[in-house]
C-alpha positions as semicolon CSV with decimal commas, in nm:
position;residue;x (nm);y (nm);z (nm)
1;M;0,000;0,000;0,000
2;N;0,277;0,247;0,089
3;T;0,455;0,172;-0,236
4;A;0,133;0,240;-0,430
5;L;0,088;0,571;-0,246
6;F;0,445;0,678;-0,323
7;V;0,401;0,587;-0,689
8;L;0,067;0,771;-0,713
9;G;0,212;1,075;-0,536
10;A;0,510;1,075;-0,772
11;Y;0,282;1,063;-1,076
12;L;0,077;1,357;-0,948
13;I;0,392;1,559;-0,877
14;G;0,515;1,482;-1,226
15;S;0,182;1,596;-1,370
16;I;0,251;1,958;-1,272
17;S;0,351;2,123;-1,601
18;F;0,579;2,410;-1,506
19;A;0,598;2,531;-1,867
20;V;0,225;2,602;-1,864
21;V;0,217;2,736;-1,507
22;V;0,517;2,966;-1,552
23;S;0,390;3,090;-1,889
24;K;0,061;3,190;-1,726
25;L;0,246;3,370;-1,446
26;F;0,454;3,562;-1,700
27;R;0,150;3,619;-1,925
28;L;0,313;3,438;-2,214
29;D;0,143;3,232;-2,481
30;D;0,064;2,873;-2,394
31;P;0,381;2,677;-2,488
32;R;0,159;2,415;-2,648
33;S;0,051;2,671;-2,910
34;Y;0,382;2,768;-3,074
35;G;0,723;2,638;-3,177
36;S;0,751;2,266;-3,114
37;K;0,426;2,285;-2,911
38;N;0,616;2,104;-2,637
39;P;0,554;2,230;-2,281
40;G;0,919;2,245;-2,186
41;A;1,195;2,494;-2,110
42;T;1,344;2,492;-2,460
43;N;1,013;2,587;-2,618
44;V;0,943;2,854;-2,354
45;L;1,285;3,001;-2,439
46;R;1,153;3,067;-2,789
47;T;0,945;3,351;-2,643
48;G;1,271;3,529;-2,563
49;N;1,187;3,528;-2,192
50;K;1,492;3,366;-2,034
51;K;1,360;3,397;-1,678
52;A;1,048;3,200;-1,767
53;A;1,257;2,935;-1,941
54;I;1,492;2,902;-1,643
55;L;1,202;2,872;-1,398
56;T;1,044;2,607;-1,619
57;L;1,371;2,415;-1,632
58;L;1,419;2,433;-1,255
59;G;1,059;2,340;-1,183
60;D;1,054;2,039;-1,412
61;G;1,388;1,924;-1,276
62;A;1,286;1,981;-0,914
63;K;0,972;1,769;-0,935
64;G;1,175;1,470;-1,057
65;F;1,432;1,524;-0,785
66;V;1,180;1,576;-0,504
67;A;0,973;1,267;-0,585
68;V;1,271;1,030;-0,590
69;F;1,452;1,202;-0,302
70;L;1,148;1,167;-0,075
71;A;1,113;0,802;-0,173
72;K;1,480;0,737;-0,091
73;V;1,470;0,921;0,242
74;F;1,132;0,818;0,381
75;G;1,048;0,511;0,173
76;P;1,267;0,248;0,342
77;D;1,103;0,308;0,682
78;L;0,764;0,259;0,516
79;G;0,852;-0,062;0,336
80;L;0,967;0,090;0,008
81;N;1,250;-0,118;-0,141
82;E;1,479;-0,060;-0,440
83;T;1,210;-0,173;-0,683
84;G;0,967;0,071;-0,523
85;I;1,210;0,359;-0,571
86;A;1,253;0,255;-0,935
87;L;0,875;0,262;-0,979
88;V;0,860;0,608;-0,822
89;A;1,119;0,729;-1,072
90;I;0,916;0,594;-1,364
91;A;0,591;0,733;-1,220
92;V;0,711;1,092;-1,185
93;F;0,859;1,073;-1,535
94;L;0,533;0,940;-1,680
95;G;0,350;1,218;-1,496
96;H;0,554;1,472;-1,687
97;L;0,501;1,297;-2,021
98;Y;0,130;1,232;-1,966
99;P;0,004;1,477;-1,699
100;V;-0,342;1,407;-1,561
101;F;-0,392;1,782;-1,497
102;F;-0,333;1,876;-1,862
103;R;-0,531;1,615;-2,058
104;F;-0,227;1,385;-2,067
105;I;-0,040;1,620;-2,302
106;G;0,303;1,676;-2,149
107;G;0,665;1,748;-2,225
108;K;0,948;1,528;-2,339
109;G;1,102;1,473;-1,998
110;V;1,459;1,597;-2,029
111;A;1,469;1,823;-1,721
112;T;1,258;1,585;-1,515
113;A;1,485;1,294;-1,606
114;L;1,787;1,495;-1,495
115;G;1,622;1,570;-1,161
116;I;1,551;1,200;-1,116
117;L;1,911;1,105;-1,195
118;L;2,047;1,366;-0,951
119;A;1,824;1,223;-0,678
120;I;1,939;0,869;-0,753
121;D;2,302;0,978;-0,730
122;W;2,450;1,324;-0,784
123;R;2,746;1,180;-0,976
124;L;2,513;1,007;-1,218
125;G;2,320;1,330;-1,268
126;L;2,632;1,537;-1,325
127;A;2,778;1,287;-1,571
128;T;2,457;1,293;-1,773
129;L;2,433;1,673;-1,752
130;A;2,794;1,705;-1,870
131;T;2,709;1,488;-2,171
132;W;2,413;1,713;-2,252
133;L;2,620;2,030;-2,218
134;I;2,905;1,904;-2,435
135;V;2,673;1,805;-2,719
136;A;2,466;2,125;-2,682
137;Y;2,777;2,341;-2,695
138;A;2,913;2,159;-2,997
139;F;2,595;2,137;-3,205
140;R;2,340;2,383;-3,052
141;Y;2,058;2,130;-3,072
142;S;1,871;2,066;-2,748
143;S;1,705;1,755;-2,887
144;L;2,033;1,599;-3,004
145;S;2,187;1,669;-2,663
146;A;1,893;1,502;-2,492
147;L;1,908;1,199;-2,719
148;V;2,279;1,143;-2,661
149;A;2,247;1,196;-2,285
150;A;1,951;0,956;-2,272
151;V;2,153;0,684;-2,444
152;F;2,448;0,727;-2,209
153;A;2,255;0,757;-1,879
154;P;2,185;0,383;-1,829
155;F;2,547;0,299;-1,913
156;F;2,673;0,557;-1,663
157;Y;2,458;0,399;-1,392
158;V;2,576;0,045;-1,467
159;L;2,939;0,157;-1,473
160;M;2,898;0,328;-1,135
161;F;2,682;0,064;-0,970
162;E;2,527;-0,251;-1,118
163;I;2,239;-0,384;-1,322
164;D;1,939;-0,366;-1,092
165;A;1,581;-0,236;-1,077
166;I;1,693;0,127;-1,084
167;A;1,913;0,061;-1,388
168;L;1,608;-0,088;-1,558
169;S;1,397;0,215;-1,469
170;I;1,660;0,448;-1,618
171;A;1,667;0,239;-1,935
172;I;1,288;0,258;-1,958
173;M;1,297;0,637;-1,914
174;S;1,563;0,661;-2,184
175;I;1,348;0,462;-2,426
176;L;1,046;0,679;-2,348
177;L;1,252;0,993;-2,398
178;L;1,374;0,867;-2,735
179;F;1,015;0,783;-2,829
180;R;0,899;1,135;-2,737
181;H;1,170;1,280;-2,961
182;Q;1,062;1,099;-3,278
183;K;0,972;1,422;-3,457
184;N;1,299;1,582;-3,347
185;I;1,493;1,286;-3,481
186;A;1,318;1,324;-3,817
187;N;1,391;1,698;-3,819
188;L;1,757;1,638;-3,733
189;L;1,794;1,393;-4,018
190;A;1,623;1,638;-4,253
191;G;1,828;1,936;-4,129
192;K;1,514;2,118;-4,011
193;E;1,561;2,105;-3,634
194;T;1,551;2,438;-3,452
195;R;1,869;2,540;-3,271
196;I;1,888;2,647;-2,907
197;G;1,789;3,009;-2,858
198;S;1,579;3,043;-3,173
199;K;1,269;3,256;-3,106
200;K;0,919;3,147;-3,195
201;K;0,779;3,245;-3,533
């Protein structure tokens, strides 16, 4: 029962779309109505409002971190084992992708995934973030950076620890992230992908 409550709570936390909330606070257009139509920090940045984009990034990352961190700190005393923590990680990620508060239309999960990885282990999070930054700096494509980081994240975990339930959860999140970037992959191959910092048309 406690595991189910943690998982449900994580999903509801993940369902808070900070791109939409922050855009309303800043009186910006709904991020689902322009650019990539993705409610995420990169799309919010297309408005030219860097503060809104940063707050969106921090909010989406924080919800992933908070859900897993709480599960790790308080879960064991309530019967939550390693598999339970892995389920919490997947639940908060799915909440971001398919938020119950926003008709199940969510973002692609990059910032939330990073928050989850940082909560699992700060070294894992930093290694994945470094991968994202290196690719972003070199190519200026947020989607390409996310794709490369998603592929490397499970390998980083296995190299640092072992193959276990959490490794499986990270692999599942990576697959989901790749799936959510199908259009971006097509645009990259066609040379039509928007670069970081491009404003909305």
